Short mmCIF file of C-alpha atoms and ligand atoms in Angstrom, two decimals:
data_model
loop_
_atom_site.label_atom_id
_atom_site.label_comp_id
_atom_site.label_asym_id
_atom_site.label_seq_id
_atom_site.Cartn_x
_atom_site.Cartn_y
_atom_site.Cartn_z
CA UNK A 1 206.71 123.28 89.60
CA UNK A 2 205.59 119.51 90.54
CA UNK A 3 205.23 117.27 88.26
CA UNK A 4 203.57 115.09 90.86
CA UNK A 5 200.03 113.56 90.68
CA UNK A 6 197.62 115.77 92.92
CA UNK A 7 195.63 113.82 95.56
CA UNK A 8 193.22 114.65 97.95
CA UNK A 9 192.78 113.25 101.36
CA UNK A 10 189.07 113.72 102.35
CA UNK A 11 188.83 112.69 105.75
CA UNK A 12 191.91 112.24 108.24
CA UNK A 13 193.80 109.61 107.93
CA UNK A 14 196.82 107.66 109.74
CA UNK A 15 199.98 110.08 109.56
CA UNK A 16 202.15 106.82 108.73
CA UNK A 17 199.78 106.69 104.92
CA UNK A 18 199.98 110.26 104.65
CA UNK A 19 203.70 110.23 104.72
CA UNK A 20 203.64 107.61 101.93
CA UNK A 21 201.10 109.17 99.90
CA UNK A 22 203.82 112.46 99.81
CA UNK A 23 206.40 110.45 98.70
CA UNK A 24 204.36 109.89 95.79
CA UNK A 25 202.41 112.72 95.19
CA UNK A 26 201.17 116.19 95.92
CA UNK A 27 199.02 115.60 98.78
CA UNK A 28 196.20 117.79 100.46
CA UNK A 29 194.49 116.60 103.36
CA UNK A 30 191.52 117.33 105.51
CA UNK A 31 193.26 115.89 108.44
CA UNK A 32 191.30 118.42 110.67
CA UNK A 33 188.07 116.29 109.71
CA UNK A 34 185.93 118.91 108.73
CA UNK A 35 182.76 118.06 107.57
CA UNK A 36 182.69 119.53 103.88
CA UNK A 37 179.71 119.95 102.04
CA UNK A 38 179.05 118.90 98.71
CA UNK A 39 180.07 122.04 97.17
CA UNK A 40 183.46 122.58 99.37
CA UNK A 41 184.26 119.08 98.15
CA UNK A 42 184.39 119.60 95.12
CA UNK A 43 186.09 122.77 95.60
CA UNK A 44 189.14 121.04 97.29
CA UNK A 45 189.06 118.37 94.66
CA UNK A 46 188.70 120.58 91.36
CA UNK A 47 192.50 120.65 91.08
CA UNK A 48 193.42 116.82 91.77
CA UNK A 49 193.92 114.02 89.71
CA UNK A 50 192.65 111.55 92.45
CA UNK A 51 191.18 111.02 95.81
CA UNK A 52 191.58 108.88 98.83
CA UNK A 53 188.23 108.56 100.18
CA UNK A 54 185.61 106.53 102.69
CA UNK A 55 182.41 105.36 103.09
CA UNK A 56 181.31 108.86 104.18
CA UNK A 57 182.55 110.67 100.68
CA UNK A 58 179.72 111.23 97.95
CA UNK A 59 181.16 110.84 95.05
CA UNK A 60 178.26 111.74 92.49
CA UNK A 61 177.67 112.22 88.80
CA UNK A 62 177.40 116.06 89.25
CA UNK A 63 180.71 115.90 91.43
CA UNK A 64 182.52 114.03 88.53
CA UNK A 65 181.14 117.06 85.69
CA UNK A 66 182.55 119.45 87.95
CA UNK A 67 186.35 118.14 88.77
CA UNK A 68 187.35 117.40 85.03
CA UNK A 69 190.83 116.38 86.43
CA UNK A 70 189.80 113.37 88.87
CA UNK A 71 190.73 110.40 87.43
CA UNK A 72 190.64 108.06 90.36
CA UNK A 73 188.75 107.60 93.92
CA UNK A 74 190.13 105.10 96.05
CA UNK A 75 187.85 104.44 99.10
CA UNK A 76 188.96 103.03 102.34
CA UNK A 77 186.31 100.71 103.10
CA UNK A 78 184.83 97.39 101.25
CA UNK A 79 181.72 98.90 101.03
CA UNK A 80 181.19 101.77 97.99
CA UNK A 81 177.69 102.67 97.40
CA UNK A 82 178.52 106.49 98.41
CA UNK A 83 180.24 105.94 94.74
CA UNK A 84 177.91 106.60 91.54
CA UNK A 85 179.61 103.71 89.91
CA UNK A 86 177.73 104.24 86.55
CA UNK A 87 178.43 107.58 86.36
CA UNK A 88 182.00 107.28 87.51
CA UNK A 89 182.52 104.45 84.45
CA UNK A 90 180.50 106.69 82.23
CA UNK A 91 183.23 109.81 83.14
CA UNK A 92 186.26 107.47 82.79
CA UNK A 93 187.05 107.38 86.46
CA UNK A 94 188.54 104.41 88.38
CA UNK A 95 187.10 103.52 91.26
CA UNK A 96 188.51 101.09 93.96
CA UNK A 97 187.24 99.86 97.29
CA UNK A 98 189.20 98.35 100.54
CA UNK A 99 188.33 94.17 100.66
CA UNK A 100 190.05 91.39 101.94
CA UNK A 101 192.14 92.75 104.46
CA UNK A 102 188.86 93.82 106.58
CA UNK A 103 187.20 90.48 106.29
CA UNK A 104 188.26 88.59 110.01
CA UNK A 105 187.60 91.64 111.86
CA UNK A 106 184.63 92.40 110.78
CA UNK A 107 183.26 88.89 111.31
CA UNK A 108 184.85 88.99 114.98
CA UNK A 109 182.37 91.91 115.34
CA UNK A 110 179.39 90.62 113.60
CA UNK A 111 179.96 88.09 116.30
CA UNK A 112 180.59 90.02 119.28
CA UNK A 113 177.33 92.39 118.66
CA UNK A 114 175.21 89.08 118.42
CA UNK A 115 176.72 87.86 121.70
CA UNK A 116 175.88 91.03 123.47
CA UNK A 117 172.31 91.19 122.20
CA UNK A 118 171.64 88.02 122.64
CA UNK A 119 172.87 88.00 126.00
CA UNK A 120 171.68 91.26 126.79
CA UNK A 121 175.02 92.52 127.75
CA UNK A 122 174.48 96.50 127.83
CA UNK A 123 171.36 96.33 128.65
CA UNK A 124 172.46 94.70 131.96
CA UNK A 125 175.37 96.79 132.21
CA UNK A 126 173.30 99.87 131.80
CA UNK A 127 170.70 98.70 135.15
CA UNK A 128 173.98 97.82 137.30
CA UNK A 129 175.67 101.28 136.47
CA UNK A 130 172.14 102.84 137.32
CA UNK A 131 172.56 101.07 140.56
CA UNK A 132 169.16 98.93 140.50
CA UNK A 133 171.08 95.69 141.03
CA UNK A 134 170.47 94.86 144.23
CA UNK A 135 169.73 91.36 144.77
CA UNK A 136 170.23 88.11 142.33
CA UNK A 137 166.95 86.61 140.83
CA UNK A 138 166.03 83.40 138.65
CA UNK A 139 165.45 85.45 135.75
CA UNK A 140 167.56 88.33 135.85
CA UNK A 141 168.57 89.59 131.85
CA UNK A 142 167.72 85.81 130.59
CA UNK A 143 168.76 85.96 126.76
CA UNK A 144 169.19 83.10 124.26
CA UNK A 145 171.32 80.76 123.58
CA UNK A 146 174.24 81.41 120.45
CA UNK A 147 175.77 77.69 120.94
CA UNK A 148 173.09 75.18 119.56
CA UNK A 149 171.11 77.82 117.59
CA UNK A 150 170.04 78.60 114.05
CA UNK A 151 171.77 81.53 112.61
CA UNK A 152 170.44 82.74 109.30
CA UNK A 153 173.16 84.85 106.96
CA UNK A 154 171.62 87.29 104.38
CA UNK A 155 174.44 88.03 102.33
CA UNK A 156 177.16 85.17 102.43
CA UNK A 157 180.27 86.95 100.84
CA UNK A 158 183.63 87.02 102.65
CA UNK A 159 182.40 88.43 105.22
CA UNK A 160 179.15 86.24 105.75
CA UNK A 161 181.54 83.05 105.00
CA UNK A 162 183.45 84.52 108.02
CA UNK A 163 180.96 84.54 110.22
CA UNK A 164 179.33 81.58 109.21
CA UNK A 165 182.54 79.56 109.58
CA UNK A 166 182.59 81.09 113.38
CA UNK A 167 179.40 79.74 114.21
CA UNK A 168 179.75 76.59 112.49
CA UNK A 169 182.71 75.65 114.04
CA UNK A 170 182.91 77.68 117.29
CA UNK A 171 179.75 77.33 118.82
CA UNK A 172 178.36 74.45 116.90
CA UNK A 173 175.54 76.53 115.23
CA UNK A 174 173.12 75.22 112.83
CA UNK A 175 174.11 78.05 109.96
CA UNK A 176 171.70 78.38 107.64
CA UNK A 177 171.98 80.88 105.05
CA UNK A 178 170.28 83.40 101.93
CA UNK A 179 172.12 85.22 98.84
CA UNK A 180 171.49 86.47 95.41
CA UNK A 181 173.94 83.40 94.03
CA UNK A 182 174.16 80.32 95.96
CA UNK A 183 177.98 78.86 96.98
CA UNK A 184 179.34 76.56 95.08
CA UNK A 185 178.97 72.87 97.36
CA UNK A 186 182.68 73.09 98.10
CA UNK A 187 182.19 76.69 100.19
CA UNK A 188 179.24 76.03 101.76
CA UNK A 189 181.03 72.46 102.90
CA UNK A 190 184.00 74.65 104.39
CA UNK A 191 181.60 77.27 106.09
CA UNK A 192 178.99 74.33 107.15
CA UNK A 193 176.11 76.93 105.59
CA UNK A 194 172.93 75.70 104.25
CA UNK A 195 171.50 77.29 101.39
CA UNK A 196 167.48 78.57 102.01
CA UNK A 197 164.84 80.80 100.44
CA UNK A 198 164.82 83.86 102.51
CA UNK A 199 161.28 83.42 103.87
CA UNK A 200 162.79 80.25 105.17
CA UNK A 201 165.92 82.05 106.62
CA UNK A 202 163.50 84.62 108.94
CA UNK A 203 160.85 81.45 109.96
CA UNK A 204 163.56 79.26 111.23
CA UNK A 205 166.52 81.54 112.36
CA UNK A 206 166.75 81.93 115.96
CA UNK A 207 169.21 84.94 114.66
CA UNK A 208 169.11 87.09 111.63
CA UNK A 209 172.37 88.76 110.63
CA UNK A 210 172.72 90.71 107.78
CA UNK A 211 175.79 91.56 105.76
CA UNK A 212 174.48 91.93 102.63
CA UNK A 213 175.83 94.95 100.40
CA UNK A 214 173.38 97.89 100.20
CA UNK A 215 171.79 98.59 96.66
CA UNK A 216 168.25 99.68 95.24
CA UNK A 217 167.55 96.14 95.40
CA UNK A 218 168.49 95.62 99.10
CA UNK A 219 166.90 98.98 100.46
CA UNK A 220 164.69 97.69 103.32
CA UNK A 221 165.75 93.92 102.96
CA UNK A 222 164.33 93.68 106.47
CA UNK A 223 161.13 95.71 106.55
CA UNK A 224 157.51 95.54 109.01
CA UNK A 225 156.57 92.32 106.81
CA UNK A 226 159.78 90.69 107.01
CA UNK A 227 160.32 91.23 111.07
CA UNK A 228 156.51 89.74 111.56
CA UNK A 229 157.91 86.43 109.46
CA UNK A 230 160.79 86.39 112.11
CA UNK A 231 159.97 84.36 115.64
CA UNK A 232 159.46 86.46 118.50
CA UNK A 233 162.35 84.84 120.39
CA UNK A 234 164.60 86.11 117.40
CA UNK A 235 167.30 88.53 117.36
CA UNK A 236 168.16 90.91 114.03
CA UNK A 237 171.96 91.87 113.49
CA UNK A 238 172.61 95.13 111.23
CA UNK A 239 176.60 95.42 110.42
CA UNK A 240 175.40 95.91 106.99
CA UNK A 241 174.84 98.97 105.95
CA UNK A 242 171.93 101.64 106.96
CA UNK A 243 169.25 101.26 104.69
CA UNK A 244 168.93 97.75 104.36
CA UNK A 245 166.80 97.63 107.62
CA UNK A 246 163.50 99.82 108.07
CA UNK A 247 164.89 101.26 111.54
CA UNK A 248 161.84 102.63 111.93
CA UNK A 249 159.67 99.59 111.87
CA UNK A 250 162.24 97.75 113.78
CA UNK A 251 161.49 100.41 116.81
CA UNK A 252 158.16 99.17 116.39
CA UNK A 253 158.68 95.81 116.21
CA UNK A 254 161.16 95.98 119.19
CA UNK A 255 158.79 97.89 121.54
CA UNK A 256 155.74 95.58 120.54
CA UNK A 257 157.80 92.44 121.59
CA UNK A 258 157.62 90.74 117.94
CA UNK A 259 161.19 90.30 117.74
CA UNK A 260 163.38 90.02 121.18
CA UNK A 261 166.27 92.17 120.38
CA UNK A 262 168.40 94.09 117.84
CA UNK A 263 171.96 94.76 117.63
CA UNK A 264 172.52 97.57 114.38
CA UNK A 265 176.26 98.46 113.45
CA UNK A 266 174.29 100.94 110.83
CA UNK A 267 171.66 103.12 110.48
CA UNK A 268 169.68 104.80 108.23
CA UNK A 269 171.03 108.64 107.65
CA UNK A 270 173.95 107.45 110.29
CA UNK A 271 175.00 109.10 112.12
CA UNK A 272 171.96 110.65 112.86
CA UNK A 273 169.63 107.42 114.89
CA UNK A 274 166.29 107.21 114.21
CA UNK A 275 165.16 108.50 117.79
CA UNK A 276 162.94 105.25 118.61
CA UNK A 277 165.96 103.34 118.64
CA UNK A 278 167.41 105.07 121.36
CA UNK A 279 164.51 104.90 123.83
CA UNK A 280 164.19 100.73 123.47
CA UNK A 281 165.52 98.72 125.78
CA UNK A 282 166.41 95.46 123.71
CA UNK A 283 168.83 96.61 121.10
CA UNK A 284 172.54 97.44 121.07
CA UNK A 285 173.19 100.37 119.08
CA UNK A 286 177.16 100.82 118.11
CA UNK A 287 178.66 103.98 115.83
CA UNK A 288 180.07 101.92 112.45
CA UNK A 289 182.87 100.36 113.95
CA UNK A 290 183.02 96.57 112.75
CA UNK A 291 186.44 96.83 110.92
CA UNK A 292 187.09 99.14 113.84
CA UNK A 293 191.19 97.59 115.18
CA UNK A 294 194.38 100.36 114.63
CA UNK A 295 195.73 97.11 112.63
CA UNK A 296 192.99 96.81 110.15
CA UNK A 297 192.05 100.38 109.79
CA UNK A 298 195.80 100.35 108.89
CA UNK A 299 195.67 98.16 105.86
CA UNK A 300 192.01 99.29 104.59
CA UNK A 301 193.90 103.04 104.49
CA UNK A 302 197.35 101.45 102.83
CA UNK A 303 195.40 99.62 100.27
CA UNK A 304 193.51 102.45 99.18
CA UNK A 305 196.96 104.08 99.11
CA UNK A 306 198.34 101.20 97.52
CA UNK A 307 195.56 101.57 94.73
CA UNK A 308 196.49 105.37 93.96
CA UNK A 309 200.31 104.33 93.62
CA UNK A 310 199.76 101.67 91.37
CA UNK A 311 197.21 103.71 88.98
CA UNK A 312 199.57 106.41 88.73
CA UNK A 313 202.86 104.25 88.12
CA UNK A 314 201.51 101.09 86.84
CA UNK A 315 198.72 101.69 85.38
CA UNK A 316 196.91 99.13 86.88
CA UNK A 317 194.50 98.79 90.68
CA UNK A 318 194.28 96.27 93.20
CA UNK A 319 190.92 96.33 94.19
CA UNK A 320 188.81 97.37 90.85
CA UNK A 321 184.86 98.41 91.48
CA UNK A 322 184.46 99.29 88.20
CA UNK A 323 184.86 96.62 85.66
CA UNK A 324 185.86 96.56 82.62
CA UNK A 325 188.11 99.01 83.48
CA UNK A 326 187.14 102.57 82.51
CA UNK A 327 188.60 104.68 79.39
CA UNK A 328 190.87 107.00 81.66
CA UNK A 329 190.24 110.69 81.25
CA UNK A 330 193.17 111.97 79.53
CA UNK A 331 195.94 113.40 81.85
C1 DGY B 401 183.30 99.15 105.05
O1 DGY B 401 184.49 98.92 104.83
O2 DGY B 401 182.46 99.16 104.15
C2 DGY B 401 182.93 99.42 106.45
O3 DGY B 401 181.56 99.53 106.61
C3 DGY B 401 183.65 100.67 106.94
O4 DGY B 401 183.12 101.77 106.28
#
């Protein structure tokens, strides 16, 4: 009989991790990508001693009770609130989370999504494919300007110094910027970010891009009262997580006019779209794919591979979301 650590794979994964997560362990994986519910989770986990998982895993207190065995869930993404991190410490399992290697990417597509709303590029796209574009005029798809502009950061950690840094020093942005801490002078010099209250961030931003982490205390960071603070010229950026926009008052807000444009990485209940969205012109709507490159999916996967090697056979993690450390579960 093994001997070997038992790990489930939740969701597919790249064959290449797979193979080095067997060299290691006794591995079960969903790599058909079924969509299990709660209670054929935990029947496929009842047995293991850990769990690769992602953003898309619940991993709650009444999972935990019922697989007595798991002792560690390493999740492929930076973001973890599908973890019940109390409860997880309170039961004596590790959790990790994917960081770092995710950061550049990500901020290439925070960037990308505000170019194309700003510049209206799908929208455009969208009238020539329908064939309406038939003859050039002075105000065809007129967007705003990125270079020049104020761009307001909610949430300025790697990822928001990434960004910031982009249009600091790439399109000569005024970056302006909001967060529960504020930077030490040396990181905000580096990311040429200017610390404001956040009613000052929405006033003066001519975009708002969120990348703050969602919590209880950042549901509906952007909300009705929030968008009518923004100017009407402005355009909101979502590659957050769902939740910490009110989509719903956003459809509002874009089909009134108060706000010129979205562009949301995220939604609320994803991947199911709050229907509004999809009938308004001015936003771009894109399924969760900001750390979305083969090469970075790569290393978010090996890490959280890396993080289930190193439990087992070191006794220590990489990327820790549970600190101090919890009292492992015996094995
Ligand atoms: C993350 O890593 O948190 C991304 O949103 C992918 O899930």
């Amino acid at each position: 009989m093994s001997t070997k650590p038992r790990i489930l794979v939740a969701r597919a994964i790249f064959p290449e991790v797979l193979d080095f997560l067997s060299q290691h362990f006794e591995v079960e994986s969903n790599q058909d990508d079924l969509d299990w519910s709660p209670e054929e989770l935990v029947r496929h986990l009842q047995d293991k001693d850990g769990a690769l998982t992602t953003g898309s895993v619940s991993i709650s207190a009444a999972l935990l009770a019922a697989c007595p065995q798991l002792r560690i869930c390493a999740n492929m993404a930076v973001g973890f609130n599908n973890f019940d991190v109390p409860a997880m410490t309170a039961a004596g399992v590790q959790g990790t989370n994917a960081p770092d290697v995710l950061t550049e990417t990500t901020a290439d597509f925070g960037f990308a999504l505000l170019m194309a709303t700003a510049r209206r590029v799908t929208e455009s796209e969208h009238y020539l494919r329908a064939g309406k574009w038939t003859r050039w005029s002075y105000d065809m798809f007129c967007g705003s300007d990125i270079h020049g502009a104020t761009l307001g950061i909610i949430g300025m950690g790697r990822i928001g110094q990434a960004i910031a840094r982009r249009g600091a020093l790439g399109f000569g942005m005024q970056v302006i910027y909001h967060n529960r801490s504020r930077l030490d002078a040396a990181t905000e010099a580096a990311c040429g970010a200017r610390y404001v209250d956040k009613d000052t961030l929405l006033q003066s931003a001519d975009h708002v891009l969120l990348v703050v982490p969602y919590s209880a205390a950042s549901h509906h960071t952007i909300g009705a009262a929030e968008l009518a603070r923004m100017k009407p010229t402005a355009t909101l950026i979502n590659i957050a997580r769902g939740g910490i926009v009110d989509d719903a008052a956003l459809a509002v807000a874009l089909r009134e006019g108060r706000i010129a444009a979205a562009g949301l990485d995220v939604f609320e209940g994803e991947p199911k779209v709050h229907p509004d969205l999809l009938t308004v012109p001015n936003v771009v709507l894109t399924p969760h794919i900001a750390s979305a490159t083969r090469r970075t999916r790569l290393a978010m996967a090996q890490l959280a591979a890396d993080n289930l090697v190193d439990y087992f056979f070191r006794g220590t993690v990489r990327t820790p979301v549970n600190t101090p450390l919890p009292v492992a579960r015996s094995a």
